[in-house]
Tab-separated table of C-alpha atoms and ligand atoms in Angstrom:
chain	number	residue	atom	x	y	z
T	1	MET	CA	0.670	0.063	-0.322
T	2	ASN	CA	1.635	3.855	-1.247
T	3	MET	CA	0.489	5.432	1.894
T	4	PRO	CA	1.370	9.102	2.219
T	5	MET	CA	4.441	9.898	4.059
T	6	ALA	CA	3.318	11.842	6.307
T	7	PHE	CA	1.473	8.271	7.742
T	8	THR	CA	4.731	6.336	7.466
T	9	ASP	CA	6.615	9.362	8.714
T	10	ALA	CA	4.327	8.321	11.809
T	11	LEU	CA	3.749	5.024	11.540
T	12	PRO	CA	7.412	3.651	14.165
T	13	VAL	CA	5.701	6.159	17.086
T	14	LEU	CA	2.026	4.750	16.953
T	15	LYS	CA	4.353	1.107	17.039
T	16	LYS	CA	5.954	1.287	19.810
T	17	ILE	CA	2.961	3.298	21.785
T	18	THR	CA	1.260	-0.781	20.647
T	19	ALA	CA	4.212	-3.132	20.841
T	20	ALA	CA	4.362	-1.598	24.220
T	21	GLY	CA	0.346	-3.091	24.984
T	22	PHE	CA	-1.079	0.147	24.372
T	23	ASP	CA	-3.618	1.313	21.915
T	24	ALA	CA	-2.712	4.045	19.486
T	25	TYR	CA	-4.586	5.016	16.005
T	26	PHE	CA	-4.275	8.504	13.610
T	27	VAL	CA	-7.468	9.926	14.512
T	28	GLY	CA	-8.970	12.898	13.306
T	29	GLY	CA	-8.432	15.447	10.032
T	30	CYS	CA	-5.651	13.090	8.566
T	31	VAL	CA	-7.663	9.886	8.104
T	32	ARG	CA	-10.685	12.557	6.606
T	33	ASP	CA	-7.640	14.483	4.311
T	34	TYR	CA	-6.362	10.739	3.627
T	35	LEU	CA	-9.593	9.424	2.185
T	36	LEU	CA	-10.537	12.669	0.421
T	37	ASP	CA	-7.443	12.181	-1.713
T	38	ARG	CA	-6.254	15.969	0.803
T	39	ASP	CA	-2.803	17.302	1.494
T	40	ILE	CA	-2.376	16.396	4.844
T	41	ASN	CA	-1.885	19.338	7.226
T	42	ASP	CA	-0.312	17.631	9.962
T	43	VAL	CA	-0.690	14.202	11.762
T	44	ASP	CA	-2.536	13.578	14.948
T	45	ILE	CA	-2.271	10.578	17.393
T	46	ALA	CA	-4.524	9.245	19.399
T	47	THR	CA	-3.340	6.656	22.444
T	48	SER	CA	-4.659	4.989	25.024
T	49	ALA	CA	-2.093	5.895	27.107
T	50	THR	CA	-2.244	8.279	29.212
T	51	PRO	CA	0.563	10.875	28.958
T	52	LEU	CA	3.423	9.996	31.669
T	53	GLU	CA	2.593	5.982	29.990
T	54	VAL	CA	3.539	7.451	26.961
T	55	LYS	CA	6.657	9.889	28.232
T	56	ASP	CA	8.371	7.034	29.446
T	57	LEU	CA	8.326	5.051	26.319
T	58	PHE	CA	10.419	7.402	24.326
T	59	SER	CA	13.498	9.686	25.195
T	60	HIS	CA	12.959	12.605	23.696
T	61	THR	CA	9.753	14.383	23.843
T	62	VAL	CA	8.273	18.212	24.991
T	63	ASP	CA	5.307	18.869	27.324
T	64	VAL	CA	3.049	20.699	24.446
T	65	GLY	CA	-0.296	20.631	26.615
T	66	ILE	CA	-0.186	17.415	29.034
T	67	GLU	CA	-3.521	18.795	31.265
T	68	HIS	CA	-5.465	17.682	27.720
T	69	GLY	CA	-3.119	15.126	27.612
T	70	THR	CA	-0.622	16.152	24.457
T	71	ILE	CA	2.587	15.248	24.113
T	72	MET	CA	5.331	15.969	21.636
T	73	VAL	CA	6.893	12.919	20.677
T	74	LEU	CA	10.687	13.622	19.016
T	75	ARG	CA	11.870	11.658	16.333
T	76	ASN	CA	14.366	12.221	13.351
T	77	GLY	CA	14.125	15.953	13.595
T	78	LYS	CA	9.637	15.608	13.867
T	79	GLY	CA	7.449	16.088	16.535
T	80	PHE	CA	4.429	14.134	16.846
T	81	GLU	CA	1.869	14.868	18.842
T	82	VAL	CA	0.582	11.936	20.787
T	83	THR	CA	-3.128	12.341	22.283
T	84	THR	CA	-4.559	10.162	25.275
T	85	PHE	CA	-7.607	9.411	24.866
T	86	ARG	CA	-10.440	11.657	26.612
T	87	HIS	CA	-14.004	12.166	27.100
T	88	GLU	CA	-14.993	15.700	28.355
T	89	SER	CA	-17.268	16.058	31.158
T	90	SER	CA	-19.892	18.247	31.196
T	91	TYR	CA	-19.688	22.158	29.723
T	92	SER	CA	-21.533	24.572	32.119
T	93	ASP	CA	-20.024	27.780	29.807
T	94	PHE	CA	-20.952	26.992	26.156
T	95	ARG	CA	-16.849	26.936	26.208
T	96	ARG	CA	-14.616	24.432	26.749
T	97	PRO	CA	-14.924	21.406	29.342
T	98	ASP	CA	-14.719	21.489	32.928
T	99	GLU	CA	-12.752	18.770	33.032
T	100	VAL	CA	-10.784	16.121	30.521
T	101	GLN	CA	-10.655	12.933	31.669
T	102	PHE	CA	-8.747	10.737	30.180
T	103	VAL	CA	-10.570	7.676	28.649
T	104	ARG	CA	-9.123	4.143	27.829
T	105	HIS	CA	-11.262	3.172	24.897
T	106	LEU	CA	-10.922	4.858	21.368
T	107	GLU	CA	-15.247	5.071	21.055
T	108	ASP	CA	-15.329	6.983	24.003
T	109	ASP	CA	-12.481	9.823	22.656
T	110	LEU	CA	-14.112	9.990	19.075
T	111	LYS	CA	-17.451	10.200	20.685
T	112	ARG	CA	-16.749	13.401	22.126
T	113	ARG	CA	-15.246	15.126	18.476
T	114	ASP	CA	-17.169	17.175	16.479
T	115	PHE	CA	-18.146	16.295	13.197
T	116	THR	CA	-18.655	12.417	11.881
T	117	ILE	CA	-16.026	13.369	9.138
T	118	ASN	CA	-13.434	13.843	11.942
T	119	ALA	CA	-14.705	11.048	13.963
T	120	MET	CA	-12.595	8.885	12.405
T	121	ALA	CA	-9.535	6.227	13.920
T	122	MET	CA	-6.907	4.495	11.824
T	123	ASP	CA	-4.688	1.955	13.389
T	124	SER	CA	-1.166	0.996	11.882
T	125	ASP	CA	-2.113	-1.588	9.837
T	126	TYR	CA	-3.754	1.017	8.362
T	127	LYS	CA	-7.360	-0.201	9.145
T	128	LEU	CA	-9.774	2.097	9.538
T	129	THR	CA	-12.339	2.387	12.161
T	130	ASP	CA	-15.572	4.228	11.578
T	131	LEU	CA	-18.287	4.582	14.232
T	132	PHE	CA	-20.546	7.399	13.207
T	133	GLY	CA	-20.948	7.459	9.258
T	134	GLY	CA	-17.915	9.140	8.671
T	135	GLN	CA	-17.254	7.920	5.386
T	136	HIS	CA	-21.047	8.162	4.489
T	137	ASP	CA	-20.862	11.716	5.250
T	138	LEU	CA	-17.263	12.317	3.085
T	139	LYS	CA	-19.141	10.627	-0.156
T	140	LYS	CA	-22.353	12.676	0.478
T	141	ARG	CA	-19.842	15.903	1.108
T	142	LEU	CA	-21.941	16.829	4.035
T	143	ILE	CA	-20.850	18.497	7.940
T	144	ARG	CA	-22.703	16.382	10.821
T	145	THR	CA	-22.034	16.370	14.169
T	146	VAL	CA	-21.583	13.207	16.187
T	147	GLY	CA	-24.422	12.868	18.135
T	148	LYS	CA	-27.713	15.759	18.214
T	149	ALA	CA	-26.269	18.571	16.967
T	150	GLU	CA	-28.008	20.785	19.449
T	151	GLU	CA	-26.201	18.858	22.380
T	152	ARG	CA	-23.071	19.125	20.853
T	153	PHE	CA	-23.137	23.014	20.653
T	154	TYR	CA	-24.299	24.039	24.029
T	155	GLU	CA	-21.507	21.742	24.628
T	156	ASP	CA	-19.070	24.349	22.870
T	157	ALA	CA	-20.359	26.625	20.482
T	158	LEU	CA	-16.928	27.248	18.235
T	159	ARG	CA	-17.988	24.394	16.912
T	160	MET	CA	-20.633	26.292	14.941
T	161	LEU	CA	-17.932	28.171	13.309
T	162	ARG	CA	-16.229	25.205	12.539
T	163	GLY	CA	-18.806	23.176	10.665
T	164	ALA	CA	-19.258	26.494	8.272
T	165	ARG	CA	-15.248	26.214	8.020
T	166	PHE	CA	-14.942	23.515	6.949
T	167	ALA	CA	-18.400	23.816	4.530
T	168	SER	CA	-15.805	26.333	3.055
T	169	GLN	CA	-12.447	24.254	3.257
T	170	LEU	CA	-13.737	20.725	1.792
T	171	SER	CA	-16.660	22.707	0.125
T	172	PHE	CA	-19.319	20.645	1.573
T	173	GLU	CA	-23.070	21.254	2.393
T	174	LEU	CA	-24.200	21.119	6.570
T	175	GLU	CA	-25.905	18.564	6.645
T	176	ASP	CA	-29.756	19.816	7.387
T	177	SER	CA	-30.392	19.033	10.995
T	178	THR	CA	-26.610	20.591	11.743
T	179	LEU	CA	-27.883	23.521	9.866
T	180	GLN	CA	-31.186	23.713	12.505
T	181	ALA	CA	-29.631	24.194	15.004
T	182	MET	CA	-26.789	26.301	13.830
T	183	LYS	CA	-29.521	28.410	13.053
T	184	LYS	CA	-31.632	27.547	16.107
T	185	CYS	CA	-28.100	27.829	19.205
T	186	SER	CA	-26.101	31.597	16.958
T	187	SER	CA	-26.178	32.653	19.865
T	188	LEU	CA	-24.239	30.656	21.973
T	189	LEU	CA	-21.390	31.533	20.817
T	190	GLN	CA	-21.373	35.335	22.097
T	191	HIS	CA	-19.471	32.833	24.993
T	192	VAL	CA	-17.133	31.758	22.907
T	193	ALA	CA	-13.531	34.066	22.942
T	194	ILE	CA	-12.556	35.944	20.132
T	195	GLU	CA	-8.718	33.852	19.001
T	196	ARG	CA	-10.561	30.978	18.866
T	197	LYS	CA	-13.546	32.565	16.735
T	198	ARG	CA	-10.388	34.465	14.601
T	199	ILE	CA	-7.778	30.869	14.409
T	200	GLU	CA	-11.328	29.150	12.296
T	201	MET	CA	-12.652	31.941	10.385
T	202	ASP	CA	-8.916	32.477	8.760
T	203	LYS	CA	-9.191	28.937	8.183
T	204	LEU	CA	-12.968	29.918	6.800
T	205	LEU	CA	-11.183	32.492	4.798
T	206	THR	CA	-9.008	30.710	3.286
T	207	GLY	CA	-10.612	27.823	2.046
T	208	ILE	CA	-11.805	26.771	-1.081
T	209	ASN	CA	-15.243	28.036	-1.217
T	210	TRP	CA	-15.273	30.600	1.247
T	211	LEU	CA	-18.362	32.224	-0.397
T	212	ARG	CA	-20.168	28.834	1.309
T	213	GLY	CA	-18.957	29.498	4.376
T	214	ILE	CA	-19.704	33.323	4.298
T	215	SER	CA	-23.456	32.634	3.433
T	216	TYR	CA	-23.742	29.792	6.160
T	217	LEU	CA	-22.318	32.116	8.616
T	218	SER	CA	-25.053	34.309	7.637
T	219	GLN	CA	-27.610	31.929	7.110
T	220	THR	CA	-27.400	30.706	10.318
T	221	GLY	CA	-27.070	34.376	12.107
T	222	ILE	CA	-23.570	33.312	13.300
T	223	SER	CA	-22.850	36.515	11.646
T	224	GLU	CA	-24.598	38.544	14.436
T	225	GLN	CA	-22.239	36.476	17.133
T	226	LEU	CA	-18.852	37.732	14.921
T	227	PRO	CA	-17.153	41.436	15.217
T	228	ARG	CA	-18.924	43.566	12.568
T	229	PHE	CA	-19.572	40.353	10.552
T	230	SER	CA	-23.565	41.078	9.181
T	231	VAL	CA	-22.927	41.053	5.267
T	232	THR	CA	-26.286	41.783	3.131
T	233	ASP	CA	-27.775	39.619	0.300
T	234	GLN	CA	-26.132	42.085	-2.186
T	235	GLN	CA	-22.848	41.993	-0.985
T	236	ILE	CA	-22.775	38.756	-0.833
T	237	ASN	CA	-23.890	38.581	-4.523
T	238	ARG	CA	-20.886	40.826	-5.209
T	239	MET	CA	-18.807	38.626	-3.891
T	240	LYS	CA	-19.892	35.273	-6.225
T	241	ALA	CA	-18.150	37.150	-8.968
T	242	ILE	CA	-14.950	37.595	-6.958
T	243	ASN	CA	-12.368	34.570	-7.321
T	244	LEU	CA	-9.708	34.865	-3.801
T	245	ASP	CA	-8.113	31.863	-5.036
T	246	ALA	CA	-4.648	33.655	-5.615
T	247	LEU	CA	-4.852	35.123	-2.439
T	248	THR	CA	-3.035	35.281	0.614
T	249	ILE	CA	-4.966	35.050	4.046
T	250	GLN	CA	-4.011	39.482	4.746
T	251	GLN	CA	-5.301	40.173	1.296
T	252	ARG	CA	-8.434	37.527	1.791
T	253	TRP	CA	-9.113	39.903	5.118
T	254	ALA	CA	-8.523	42.875	3.023
T	255	ALA	CA	-10.861	42.154	0.501
T	256	ILE	CA	-13.690	40.907	3.455
T	257	ILE	CA	-13.352	44.599	4.330
T	258	LEU	CA	-13.974	45.755	1.034
T	259	LEU	CA	-16.066	44.102	0.032
T	260	MET	CA	-18.367	44.133	3.268
T	261	GLU	CA	-17.643	47.719	2.915
T	262	ILE	CA	-16.416	48.094	6.931
T	263	SER	CA	-15.677	52.061	7.503
T	264	ASN	CA	-12.866	52.150	9.953
T	265	SER	CA	-10.936	48.965	8.674
T	266	LEU	CA	-7.879	49.341	12.058
T	267	ALA	CA	-11.009	49.405	14.795
T	268	PHE	CA	-12.466	46.105	12.800
T	269	LEU	CA	-8.737	44.225	12.864
T	270	LYS	CA	-8.613	45.756	16.608
T	271	GLN	CA	-11.941	44.056	17.157
T	272	TRP	CA	-10.495	40.568	15.873
T	273	ARG	CA	-7.498	40.482	17.877
T	274	HIS	CA	-5.145	40.045	14.367
T	275	SER	CA	-1.182	40.514	15.457
T	276	ALA	CA	-0.016	43.535	15.187
T	277	LYS	CA	2.207	42.983	12.320
T	278	ARG	CA	-1.317	41.520	10.458
T	279	MET	CA	-3.233	44.334	10.841
T	280	GLN	CA	-0.243	46.549	9.654
T	281	GLN	CA	0.329	44.322	6.608
T	282	VAL	CA	-3.504	44.741	5.967
T	283	GLU	CA	-3.963	48.054	6.476
T	284	GLN	CA	-1.669	48.771	4.072
T	285	LEU	CA	-3.432	46.782	1.341
T	286	ILE	CA	-6.672	48.256	1.817
T	287	LYS	CA	-4.595	51.905	1.392
T	288	LEU	CA	-2.801	50.853	-1.604
T	289	TYR	CA	-6.171	49.693	-2.887
T	290	TRP	CA	-7.924	52.740	-3.106
T	291	GLU	CA	-4.577	54.642	-4.531
T	292	ARG	CA	-4.572	51.940	-7.072
T	293	THR	CA	-8.081	53.072	-7.525
T	294	LYS	CA	-7.702	56.572	-8.441
T	295	SER	CA	-4.569	56.014	-10.378
T	296	MET	CA	-2.568	53.451	-12.207
T	297	TRP	CA	0.850	52.646	-10.915
T	298	ASN	CA	3.544	54.816	-11.143
T	299	PRO	CA	7.666	54.937	-10.861
T	300	VAL	CA	7.723	57.184	-7.421
T	301	MET	CA	4.973	55.314	-5.904
T	302	LEU	CA	5.906	50.960	-6.868
T	303	TYR	CA	9.652	52.888	-4.471
T	304	GLU	CA	7.388	54.174	-2.102
T	305	THR	CA	5.485	50.624	-1.372
T	306	GLY	CA	8.050	47.612	-3.189
T	307	ILE	CA	7.501	44.917	-5.410
T	308	GLN	CA	6.138	42.599	-3.029
T	309	SER	CA	4.045	45.201	-0.929
T	310	ALA	CA	2.795	46.832	-4.805
T	311	ILE	CA	1.716	43.053	-6.141
T	312	GLU	CA	-0.216	41.737	-3.500
T	313	ALA	CA	-1.812	45.261	-3.916
T	314	GLU	CA	-2.477	44.791	-7.354
T	315	LYS	CA	-3.772	41.069	-6.655
T	316	LEU	CA	-6.615	42.370	-4.583
T	317	TYR	CA	-7.107	45.306	-6.173
T	318	ALA	CA	-7.537	43.418	-9.379
T	319	ALA	CA	-9.153	40.200	-7.753
T	320	ILE	CA	-12.198	42.604	-6.458
T	321	CYS	CA	-12.564	44.959	-9.586
T	322	HIS	CA	-12.164	41.616	-11.491
T	323	VAL	CA	-9.855	43.199	-14.658
T	324	PRO	CA	-6.123	41.189	-14.981
T	325	ASP	CA	-3.671	42.046	-12.806
T	326	ASN	CA	-0.726	44.303	-13.654
T	327	GLU	CA	2.115	42.153	-11.864
T	328	GLN	CA	4.303	41.933	-15.160
T	329	LEU	CA	3.891	45.548	-15.676
T	330	LEU	CA	5.212	46.026	-11.883
T	331	LEU	CA	8.141	43.877	-12.388
T	332	ASP	CA	9.383	45.521	-16.040
T	333	MET	CA	9.182	48.715	-14.018
T	334	TRP	CA	10.505	47.739	-10.834
T	335	ASP	CA	13.304	46.721	-13.222
T	336	LEU	CA	13.396	50.056	-14.651
T	337	LEU	CA	14.041	51.776	-11.201
T	338	VAL	CA	17.601	53.630	-10.833
T	339	ILE	CA	17.078	53.048	-7.297
T	340	LYS	CA	15.182	50.525	-5.612
T	341	ASN	CA	15.261	51.446	-1.648
T	342	ARG	CA	17.092	55.014	0.130
T	343	SER	CA	19.915	53.052	0.962
T	344	GLU	CA	21.074	53.243	-2.671
T	345	LEU	CA	21.048	56.822	-2.824
T	346	GLN	CA	24.022	58.133	-3.112
T	347	VAL	CA	23.793	60.422	-0.557
T	348	ASN	CA	22.482	60.342	2.693
T	349	GLY	CA	21.192	62.964	5.685
T	350	ASN	CA	24.327	64.164	7.002
T	351	ASP	CA	25.847	65.418	3.532
T	352	LEU	CA	22.649	67.805	3.239
T	353	LEU	CA	24.089	69.193	6.763
T	354	GLN	CA	26.972	69.279	5.736
T	355	TRP	CA	26.656	71.250	2.183
T	356	SER	CA	23.846	73.291	3.531
T	357	ASN	CA	25.129	74.410	7.044
T	358	ARG	CA	21.767	74.444	8.244
T	359	GLN	CA	20.239	73.359	12.004
T	360	GLY	CA	18.741	69.253	11.615
T	361	GLY	CA	15.217	68.826	11.226
T	362	PRO	CA	11.961	67.617	9.249
T	363	TRP	CA	13.129	69.093	7.281
T	364	VAL	CA	16.651	66.905	6.094
T	365	GLY	CA	13.803	63.308	5.813
T	366	GLU	CA	11.305	66.104	3.400
T	367	LEU	CA	14.504	66.750	0.976
T	368	LEU	CA	15.756	63.090	1.293
T	369	THR	CA	12.456	62.754	-0.575
T	370	GLU	CA	12.428	65.170	-2.850
T	371	ILE	CA	15.759	64.028	-4.169
T	372	GLU	CA	15.062	60.568	-4.548
T	373	GLN	CA	12.016	61.514	-6.490
T	374	MET	CA	13.397	63.587	-8.668
T	375	ILE	CA	16.542	61.093	-9.434
T	376	ILE	CA	13.399	58.314	-9.800
T	377	THR	CA	11.425	60.447	-12.505
T	378	GLY	CA	15.004	60.827	-14.247
T	379	GLN	CA	15.076	64.649	-13.200
T	380	LEU	CA	18.249	63.935	-11.523
T	381	ASP	CA	21.571	61.711	-11.359
T	382	ASN	CA	21.981	59.357	-8.564
T	383	ASN	CA	25.627	60.900	-8.110
T	384	SER	CA	27.493	63.056	-5.266
T	385	THR	CA	27.904	65.598	-7.351
T	386	GLU	CA	25.365	66.179	-9.533
T	387	ILE	CA	23.500	66.218	-6.343
T	388	LYS	CA	25.885	68.081	-4.256
T	389	LYS	CA	25.523	71.021	-7.436
T	390	TRP	CA	20.869	71.101	-6.659
T	391	VAL	CA	21.504	71.038	-2.833
T	392	ASN	CA	23.735	73.782	-3.984
T	393	ARG	CA	20.999	75.433	-5.081
T	394	TRP	CA	18.590	74.554	-3.115
T	395	SER	CA	20.177	76.394	-0.060
T	396	GLN	CA	20.377	79.281	-1.607
T	397	LYS	CA	16.645	80.194	-3.140
R	401	ATP	P1	-6.662	21.260	9.878
R	401	ATP	O1	-6.766	20.347	8.781
R	401	ATP	O2	-7.504	22.279	9.317
R	401	ATP	O3	-6.108	21.636	11.386
R	401	ATP	P2	-8.535	19.288	11.959
R	401	ATP	O4	-9.066	18.184	11.305
R	401	ATP	O5	-7.495	18.089	11.744
R	401	ATP	O6	-8.218	20.466	10.451
R	401	ATP	P3	-8.522	20.993	14.059
R	401	ATP	O7	-9.022	22.061	14.549
R	401	ATP	O8	-6.324	20.636	14.331
R	401	ATP	O9	-9.009	20.444	12.331
R	401	ATP	O10	-8.608	19.379	15.333
R	401	ATP	C1	-8.775	18.141	15.699
R	401	ATP	C2	-9.377	16.907	15.999
R	401	ATP	O11	-10.082	17.880	16.853
R	401	ATP	C3	-10.614	17.653	14.843
R	401	ATP	O12	-10.097	16.668	13.301
R	401	ATP	C4	-11.333	17.272	15.607
R	401	ATP	O13	-11.997	15.679	15.517
R	401	ATP	C5	-11.809	17.421	17.096
R	401	ATP	N1	-11.817	18.603	17.326
R	401	ATP	C6	-10.929	19.974	16.955
R	401	ATP	N2	-11.617	21.343	18.118
R	401	ATP	C7	-12.716	20.087	17.976
R	401	ATP	C8	-13.639	20.820	18.673
R	401	ATP	N3	-14.408	22.049	19.390
R	401	ATP	N4	-15.266	20.003	19.586
R	401	ATP	C9	-15.356	18.803	19.008
R	401	ATP	N5	-13.708	18.090	18.545
R	401	ATP	C10	-12.942	18.703	18.089
R	402	MG	MG1	-5.178	20.020	12.579
């Protein structure tokens, strides 16, 4: 059998655990993705051995989440997450189980998983355990909860958003009773931390069928429980014409802000608790998008933006306005730029101070910018003698 490397790499870990008399299986997303013939993200191993028993078996381990039963086993420079079978009891606040209980049977571990397609396991002979009809749902391309949907959403409301996320990533549909339960329970999502929501939202937005994901959010009322995410039917219709396939996660957040016509994008990004870096990237993309709607790229704009960011913004613009992107033109324009950044300038601020005999101040930066622009537009050579002459004329003005 020709198995994906993700499995063959992890197989010795599985075998070592079973050789010691415990059960061990591949579980969850990796089994689902294998059956769908999709690339496997990472392999999760579930075992009847307790975390301490797992640690005893391997010489190199890291306690990545020992309180939840997860130990990372290191082997040949790779890490494998091994999690003890667990059962989650009494959810009093619609979010996290109050207590994690380790159990010895695979069945109990699979029962607590969210969706049938995520609740399958495979042993070291690649024999499948499918107790809840996961294969059937994979064939029908359906997202269906394990057990009664409403109960499962009361236990952990995030599962509703995860459902929409998987619908987007796999281009599946929500099975009807799962969908109905979401409509009924959507308000429970208000209890879930924004950080957990954002992780799912990132995955939803990067999914192949992100529009289906967003439509589900809207249709179920989940979007009302997300920071400024209500979307009108008109906006959804507009989104239908938009192809985000080639876009990165930051471009997609920027696209969503533009398509949902969110006015204060920074406040929106803060509400979603994006990292400072992500906020800065998205903000810049939006700023460049608006500049691009006003004019085509020119050398000065490109110099100030940098080629990488310019191409990213161009691709965003092309996607939203559904026009072909001008990447090649940008690359050609970039090639022709006499200087690509300030360090290539033949003069610096100190030179300006010396030549002009003036006190330092904001004028130095402003003058450097003016010199850069003249060089880029071909009005001045990037040569210190020429620049000095120009600065002398300037100081006499
Ligand atoms: P991906 O490839 O995107 O990582 P995944 O299926 O591995 O997809 P994870 O979020 O990494 O998704 O979760 C791993 C597994 O843990 C899931 O397949 C599911 O069985 C289980 N799981 C994760 N979150 C929940 C939850 N909130 N409720 C129940 N089961 C969950
Ligand atoms: Mg995963």
